[in-house]
mmCIF file with all atom_site columns, C-alpha atoms in Angstrom:
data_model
loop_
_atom_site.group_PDB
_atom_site.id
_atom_site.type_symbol
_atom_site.label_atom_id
_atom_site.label_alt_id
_atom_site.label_comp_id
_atom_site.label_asym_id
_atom_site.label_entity_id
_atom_site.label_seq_id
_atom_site.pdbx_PDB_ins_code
_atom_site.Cartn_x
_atom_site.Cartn_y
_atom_site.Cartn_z
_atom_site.occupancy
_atom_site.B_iso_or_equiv
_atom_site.pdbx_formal_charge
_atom_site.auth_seq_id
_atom_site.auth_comp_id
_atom_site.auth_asym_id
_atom_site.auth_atom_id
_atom_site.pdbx_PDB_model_num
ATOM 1   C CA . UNK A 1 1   ? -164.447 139.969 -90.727 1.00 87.00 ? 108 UNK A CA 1
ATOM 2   C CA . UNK A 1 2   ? -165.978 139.331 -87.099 1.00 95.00 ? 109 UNK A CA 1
ATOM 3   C CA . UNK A 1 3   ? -169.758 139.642 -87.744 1.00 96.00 ? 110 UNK A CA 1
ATOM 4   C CA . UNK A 1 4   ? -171.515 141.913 -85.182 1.00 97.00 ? 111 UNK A CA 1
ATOM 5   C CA . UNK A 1 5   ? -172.928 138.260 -83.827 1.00 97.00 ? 112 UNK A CA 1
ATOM 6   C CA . UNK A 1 6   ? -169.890 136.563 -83.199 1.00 97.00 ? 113 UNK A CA 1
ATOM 7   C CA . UNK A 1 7   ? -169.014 139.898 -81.345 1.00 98.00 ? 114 UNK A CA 1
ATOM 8   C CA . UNK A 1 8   ? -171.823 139.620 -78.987 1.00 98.00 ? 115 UNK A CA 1
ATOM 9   C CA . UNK A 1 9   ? -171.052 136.114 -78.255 1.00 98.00 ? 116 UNK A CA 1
ATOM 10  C CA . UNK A 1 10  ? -168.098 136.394 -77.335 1.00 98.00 ? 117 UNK A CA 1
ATOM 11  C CA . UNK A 1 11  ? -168.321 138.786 -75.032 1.00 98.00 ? 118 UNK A CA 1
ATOM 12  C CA . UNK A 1 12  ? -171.407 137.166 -73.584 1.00 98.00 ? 119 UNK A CA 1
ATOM 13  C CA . UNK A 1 13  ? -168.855 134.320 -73.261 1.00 99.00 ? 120 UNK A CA 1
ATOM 14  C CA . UNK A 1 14  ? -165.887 136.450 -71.836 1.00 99.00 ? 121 UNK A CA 1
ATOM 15  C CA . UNK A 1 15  ? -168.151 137.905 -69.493 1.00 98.00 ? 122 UNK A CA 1
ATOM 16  C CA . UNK A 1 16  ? -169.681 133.921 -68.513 1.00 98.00 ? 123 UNK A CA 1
ATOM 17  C CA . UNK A 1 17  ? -166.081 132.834 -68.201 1.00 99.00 ? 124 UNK A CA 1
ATOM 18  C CA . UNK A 1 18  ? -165.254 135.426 -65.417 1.00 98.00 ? 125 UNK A CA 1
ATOM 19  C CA . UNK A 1 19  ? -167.697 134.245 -63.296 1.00 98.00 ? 126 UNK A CA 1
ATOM 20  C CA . UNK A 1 20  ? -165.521 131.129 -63.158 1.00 99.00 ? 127 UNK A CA 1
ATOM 21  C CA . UNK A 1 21  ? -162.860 132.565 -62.335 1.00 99.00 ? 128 UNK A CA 1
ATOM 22  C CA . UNK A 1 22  ? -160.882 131.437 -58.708 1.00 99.00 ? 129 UNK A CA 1
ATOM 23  C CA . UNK A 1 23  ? -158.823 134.434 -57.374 1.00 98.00 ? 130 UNK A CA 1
ATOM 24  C CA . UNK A 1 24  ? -158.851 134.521 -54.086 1.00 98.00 ? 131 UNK A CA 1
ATOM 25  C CA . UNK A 1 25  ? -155.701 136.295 -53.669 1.00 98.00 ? 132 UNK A CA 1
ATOM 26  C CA . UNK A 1 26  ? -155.957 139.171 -55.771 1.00 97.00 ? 133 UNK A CA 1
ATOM 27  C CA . UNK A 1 27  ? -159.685 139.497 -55.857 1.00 98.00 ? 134 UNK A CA 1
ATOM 28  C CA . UNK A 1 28  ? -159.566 140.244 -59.684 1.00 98.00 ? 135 UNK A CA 1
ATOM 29  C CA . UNK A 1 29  ? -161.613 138.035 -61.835 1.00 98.00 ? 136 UNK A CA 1
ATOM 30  C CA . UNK A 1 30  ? -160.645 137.441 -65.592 1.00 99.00 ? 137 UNK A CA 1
ATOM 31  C CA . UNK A 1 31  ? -162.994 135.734 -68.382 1.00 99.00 ? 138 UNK A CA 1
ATOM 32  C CA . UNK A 1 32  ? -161.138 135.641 -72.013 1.00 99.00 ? 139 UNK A CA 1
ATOM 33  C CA . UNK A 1 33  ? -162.994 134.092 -75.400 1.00 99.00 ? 140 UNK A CA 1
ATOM 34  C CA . UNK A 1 34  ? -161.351 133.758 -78.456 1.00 98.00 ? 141 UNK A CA 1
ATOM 35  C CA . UNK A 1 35  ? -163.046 132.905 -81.674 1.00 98.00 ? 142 UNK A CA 1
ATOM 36  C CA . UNK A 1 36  ? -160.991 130.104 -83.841 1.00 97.00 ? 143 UNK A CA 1
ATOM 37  C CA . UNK A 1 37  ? -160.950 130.707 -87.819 1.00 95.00 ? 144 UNK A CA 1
ATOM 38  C CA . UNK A 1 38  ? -163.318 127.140 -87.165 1.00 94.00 ? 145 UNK A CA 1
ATOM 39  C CA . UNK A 1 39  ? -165.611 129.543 -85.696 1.00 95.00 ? 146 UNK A CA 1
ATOM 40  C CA . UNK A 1 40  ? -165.902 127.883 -82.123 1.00 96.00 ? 147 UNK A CA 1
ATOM 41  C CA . UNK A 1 41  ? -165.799 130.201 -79.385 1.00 98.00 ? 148 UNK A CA 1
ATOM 42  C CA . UNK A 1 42  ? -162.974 128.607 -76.744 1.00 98.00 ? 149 UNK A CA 1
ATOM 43  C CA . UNK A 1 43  ? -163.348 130.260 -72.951 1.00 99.00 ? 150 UNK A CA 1
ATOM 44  C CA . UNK A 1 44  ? -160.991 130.806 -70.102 1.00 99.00 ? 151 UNK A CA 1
ATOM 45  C CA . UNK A 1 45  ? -160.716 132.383 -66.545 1.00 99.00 ? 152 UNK A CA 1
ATOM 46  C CA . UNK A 1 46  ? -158.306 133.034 -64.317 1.00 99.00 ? 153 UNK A CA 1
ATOM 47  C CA . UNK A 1 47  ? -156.922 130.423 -61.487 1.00 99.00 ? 154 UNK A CA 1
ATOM 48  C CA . UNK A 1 48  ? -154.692 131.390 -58.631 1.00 98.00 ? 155 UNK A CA 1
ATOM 49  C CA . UNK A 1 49  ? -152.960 129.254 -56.512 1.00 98.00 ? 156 UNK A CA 1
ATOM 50  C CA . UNK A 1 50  ? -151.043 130.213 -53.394 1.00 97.00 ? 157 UNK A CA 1
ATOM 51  C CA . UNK A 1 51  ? -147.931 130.033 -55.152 1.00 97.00 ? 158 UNK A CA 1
ATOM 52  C CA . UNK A 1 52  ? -148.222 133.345 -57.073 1.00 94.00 ? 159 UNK A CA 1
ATOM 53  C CA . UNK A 1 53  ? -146.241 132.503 -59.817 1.00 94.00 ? 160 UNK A CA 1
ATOM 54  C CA . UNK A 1 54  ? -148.095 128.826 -60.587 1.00 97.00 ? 161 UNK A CA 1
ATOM 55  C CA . UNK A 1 55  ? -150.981 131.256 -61.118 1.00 98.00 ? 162 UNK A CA 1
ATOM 56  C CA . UNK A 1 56  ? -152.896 130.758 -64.711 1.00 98.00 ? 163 UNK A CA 1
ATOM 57  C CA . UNK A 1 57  ? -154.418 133.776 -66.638 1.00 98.00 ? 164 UNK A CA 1
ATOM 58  C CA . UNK A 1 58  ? -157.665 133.452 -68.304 1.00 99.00 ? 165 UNK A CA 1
ATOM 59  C CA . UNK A 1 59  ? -155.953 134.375 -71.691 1.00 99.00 ? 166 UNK A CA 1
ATOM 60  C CA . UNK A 1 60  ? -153.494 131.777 -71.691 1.00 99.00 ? 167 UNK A CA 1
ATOM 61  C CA . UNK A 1 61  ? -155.942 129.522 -70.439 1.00 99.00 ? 168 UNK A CA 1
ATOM 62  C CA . UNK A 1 62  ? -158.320 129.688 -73.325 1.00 99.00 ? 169 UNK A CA 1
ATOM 63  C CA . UNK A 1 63  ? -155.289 129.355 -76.096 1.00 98.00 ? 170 UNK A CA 1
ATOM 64  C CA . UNK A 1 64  ? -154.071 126.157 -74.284 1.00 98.00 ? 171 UNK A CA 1
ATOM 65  C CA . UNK A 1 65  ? -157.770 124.921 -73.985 1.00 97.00 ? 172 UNK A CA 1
ATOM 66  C CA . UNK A 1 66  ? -157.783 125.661 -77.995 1.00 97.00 ? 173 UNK A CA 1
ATOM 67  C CA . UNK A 1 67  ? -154.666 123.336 -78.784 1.00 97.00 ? 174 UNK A CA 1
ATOM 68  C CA . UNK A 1 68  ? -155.567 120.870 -76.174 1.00 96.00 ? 175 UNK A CA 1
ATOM 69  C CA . UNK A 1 69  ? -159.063 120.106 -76.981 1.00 91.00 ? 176 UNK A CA 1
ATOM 70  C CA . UNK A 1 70  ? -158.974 120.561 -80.741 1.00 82.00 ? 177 UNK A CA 1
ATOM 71  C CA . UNK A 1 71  ? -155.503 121.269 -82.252 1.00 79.00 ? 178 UNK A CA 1
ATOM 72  C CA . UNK A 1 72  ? -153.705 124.584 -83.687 1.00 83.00 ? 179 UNK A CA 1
ATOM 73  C CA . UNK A 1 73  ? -156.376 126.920 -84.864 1.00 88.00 ? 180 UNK A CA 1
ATOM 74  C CA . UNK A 1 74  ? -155.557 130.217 -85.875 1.00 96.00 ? 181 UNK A CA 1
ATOM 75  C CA . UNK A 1 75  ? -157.400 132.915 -83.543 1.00 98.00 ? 182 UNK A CA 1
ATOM 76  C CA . UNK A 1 76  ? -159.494 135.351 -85.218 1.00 98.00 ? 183 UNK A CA 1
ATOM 77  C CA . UNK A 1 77  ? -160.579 137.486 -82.176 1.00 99.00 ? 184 UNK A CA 1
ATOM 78  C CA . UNK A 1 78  ? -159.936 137.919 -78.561 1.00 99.00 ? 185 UNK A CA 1
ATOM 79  C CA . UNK A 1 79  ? -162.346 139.368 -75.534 1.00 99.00 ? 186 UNK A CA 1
ATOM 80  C CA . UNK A 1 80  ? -161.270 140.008 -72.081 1.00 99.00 ? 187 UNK A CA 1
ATOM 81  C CA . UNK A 1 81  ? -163.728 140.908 -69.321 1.00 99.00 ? 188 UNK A CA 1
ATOM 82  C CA . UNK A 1 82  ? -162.370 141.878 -65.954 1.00 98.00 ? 189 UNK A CA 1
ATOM 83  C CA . UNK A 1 83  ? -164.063 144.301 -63.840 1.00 97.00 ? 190 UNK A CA 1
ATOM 84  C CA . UNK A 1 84  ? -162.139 148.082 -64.873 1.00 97.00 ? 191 UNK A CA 1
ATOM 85  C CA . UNK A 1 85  ? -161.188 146.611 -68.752 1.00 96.00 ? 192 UNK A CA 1
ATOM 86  C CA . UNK A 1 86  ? -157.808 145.442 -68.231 1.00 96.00 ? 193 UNK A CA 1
ATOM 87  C CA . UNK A 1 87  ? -156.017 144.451 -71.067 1.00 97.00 ? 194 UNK A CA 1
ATOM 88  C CA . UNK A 1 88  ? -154.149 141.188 -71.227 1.00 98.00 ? 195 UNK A CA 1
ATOM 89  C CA . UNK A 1 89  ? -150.917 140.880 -69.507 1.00 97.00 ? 196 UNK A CA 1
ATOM 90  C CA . UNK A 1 90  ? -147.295 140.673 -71.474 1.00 96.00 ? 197 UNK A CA 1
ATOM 91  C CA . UNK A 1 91  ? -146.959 137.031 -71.417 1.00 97.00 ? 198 UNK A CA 1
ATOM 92  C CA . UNK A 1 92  ? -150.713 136.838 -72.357 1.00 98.00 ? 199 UNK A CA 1
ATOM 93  C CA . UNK A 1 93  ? -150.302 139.303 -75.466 1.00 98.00 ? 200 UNK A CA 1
ATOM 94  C CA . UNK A 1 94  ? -146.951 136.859 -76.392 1.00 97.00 ? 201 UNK A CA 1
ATOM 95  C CA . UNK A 1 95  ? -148.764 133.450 -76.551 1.00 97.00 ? 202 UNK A CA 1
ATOM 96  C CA . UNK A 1 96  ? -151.951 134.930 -78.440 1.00 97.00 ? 203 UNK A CA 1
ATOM 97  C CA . UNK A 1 97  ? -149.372 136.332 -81.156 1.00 96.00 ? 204 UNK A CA 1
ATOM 98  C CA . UNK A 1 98  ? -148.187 132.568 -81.583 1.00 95.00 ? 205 UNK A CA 1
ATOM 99  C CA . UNK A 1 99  ? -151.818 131.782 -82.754 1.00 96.00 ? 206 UNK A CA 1
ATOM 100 C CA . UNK A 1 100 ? -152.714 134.607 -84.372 1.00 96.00 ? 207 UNK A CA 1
ATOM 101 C CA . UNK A 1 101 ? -152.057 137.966 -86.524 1.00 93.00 ? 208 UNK A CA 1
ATOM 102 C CA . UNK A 1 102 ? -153.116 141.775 -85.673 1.00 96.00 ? 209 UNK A CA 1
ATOM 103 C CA . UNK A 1 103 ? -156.788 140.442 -84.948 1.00 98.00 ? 210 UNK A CA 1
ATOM 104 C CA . UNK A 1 104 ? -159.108 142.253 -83.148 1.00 98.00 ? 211 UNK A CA 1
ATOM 105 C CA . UNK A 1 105 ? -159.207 142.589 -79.132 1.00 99.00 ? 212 UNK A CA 1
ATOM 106 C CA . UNK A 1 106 ? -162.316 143.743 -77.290 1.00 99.00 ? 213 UNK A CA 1
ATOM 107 C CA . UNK A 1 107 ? -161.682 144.803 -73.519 1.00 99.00 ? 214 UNK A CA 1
ATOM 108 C CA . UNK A 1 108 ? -164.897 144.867 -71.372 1.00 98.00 ? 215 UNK A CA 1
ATOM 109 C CA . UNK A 1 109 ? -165.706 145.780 -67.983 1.00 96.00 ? 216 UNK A CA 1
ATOM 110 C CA . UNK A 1 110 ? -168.447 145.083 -65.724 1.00 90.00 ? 217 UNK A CA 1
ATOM 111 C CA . UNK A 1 111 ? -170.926 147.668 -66.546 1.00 94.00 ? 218 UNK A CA 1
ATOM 112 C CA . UNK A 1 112 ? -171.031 146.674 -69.926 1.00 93.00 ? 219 UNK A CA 1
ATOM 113 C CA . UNK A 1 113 ? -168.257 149.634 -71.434 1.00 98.00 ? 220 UNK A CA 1
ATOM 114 C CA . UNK A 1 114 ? -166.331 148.169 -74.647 1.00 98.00 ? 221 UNK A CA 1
ATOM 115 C CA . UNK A 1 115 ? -162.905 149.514 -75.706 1.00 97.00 ? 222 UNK A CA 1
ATOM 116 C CA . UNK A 1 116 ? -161.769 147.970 -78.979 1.00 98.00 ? 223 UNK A CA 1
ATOM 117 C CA . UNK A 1 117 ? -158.080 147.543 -80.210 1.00 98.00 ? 224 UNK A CA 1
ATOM 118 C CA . UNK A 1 118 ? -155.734 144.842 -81.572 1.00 98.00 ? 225 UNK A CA 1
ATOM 119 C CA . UNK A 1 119 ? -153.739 142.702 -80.657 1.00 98.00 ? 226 UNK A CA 1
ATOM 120 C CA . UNK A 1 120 ? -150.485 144.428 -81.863 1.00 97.00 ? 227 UNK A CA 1
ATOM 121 C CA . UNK A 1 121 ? -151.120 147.362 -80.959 1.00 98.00 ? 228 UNK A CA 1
ATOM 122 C CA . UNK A 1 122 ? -151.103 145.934 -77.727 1.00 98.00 ? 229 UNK A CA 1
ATOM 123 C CA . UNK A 1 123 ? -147.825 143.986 -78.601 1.00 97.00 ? 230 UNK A CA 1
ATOM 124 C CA . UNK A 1 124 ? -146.376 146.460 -81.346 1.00 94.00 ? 231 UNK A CA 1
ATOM 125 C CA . UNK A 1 125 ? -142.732 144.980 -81.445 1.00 92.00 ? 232 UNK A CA 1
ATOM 126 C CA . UNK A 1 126 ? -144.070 140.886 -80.721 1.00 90.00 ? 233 UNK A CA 1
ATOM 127 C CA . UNK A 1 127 ? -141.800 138.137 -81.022 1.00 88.00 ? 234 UNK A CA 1
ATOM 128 C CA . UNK A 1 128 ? -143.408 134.924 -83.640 1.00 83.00 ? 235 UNK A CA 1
ATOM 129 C CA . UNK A 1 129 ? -142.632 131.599 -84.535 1.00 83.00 ? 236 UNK A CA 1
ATOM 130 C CA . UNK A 1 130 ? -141.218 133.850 -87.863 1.00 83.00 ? 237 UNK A CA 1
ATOM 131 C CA . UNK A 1 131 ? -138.278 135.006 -86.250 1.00 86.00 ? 238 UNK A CA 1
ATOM 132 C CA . UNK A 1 132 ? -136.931 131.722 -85.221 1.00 89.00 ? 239 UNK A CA 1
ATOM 133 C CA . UNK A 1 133 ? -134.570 130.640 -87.953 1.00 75.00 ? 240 UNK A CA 1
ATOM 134 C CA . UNK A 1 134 ? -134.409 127.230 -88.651 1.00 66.00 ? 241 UNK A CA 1
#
């Protein structure tokens, strides 16, 4: 259970993150936090680059701060502040499911609005490390 603390920080840390953010091109900032089942609170933005494609999103870029900086955790909860509420992309909603069950997703926008789901229902039919056979 996400306490109504860890809640607030991480969407004061979402909402940090986006001011990081370097989009240039599409003019849409991202800020992502996800809580670890440590209980550290891991940030990312977006990054854009001229080459569209070698673009990073601020979702992905938290989980591959996580395993870069201090190994496979298992996330416990995910917030993404952009400035409408956007939820996470498709390949951002597949590399969250490789770290983490149906945990809770909290979408925020820049007057402060909160719309709460999870993270399958925003992936309902995911693919996981569980239906690799080996």
């Amino acid at each position: 259970m996400i306490s109504h603390n860890q809640k607030e920080a991480l969407i004061q840390a979402a909402a940090a993150a986006r001011q990081q953010a370097y989009a240039p091109y599409s003019n849409y900032p991202v800020g992502a936090a996800i809580l670890t089942e440590d209980g550290r609170i891991i940030t990312g933005c977006n990054v854009e680059n001229a080459s569209y494609g070698l673009s990073m999103c601020a979702e992905r870029t938290a989980v591959f701060k996580m395993v870069s900086e201090g190994g496979q955790q298992r996330i416990q909860a995910v917030v993404v502040c952009t400035a409408n509420g956007g939820s996470p992309c498709g390949a951002c909603r597949q590399v969250l499911t490789e770290f983490a069950g149906d945990v809770p997703v909290w979408l925020t926008d820049a007057a402060g609005n909160i719309y709460e789901t999870t993270l399958y229902a925003l992936l309902p039919h995911h693919f996981g490390p569980e239906h690799l056979t080996k």
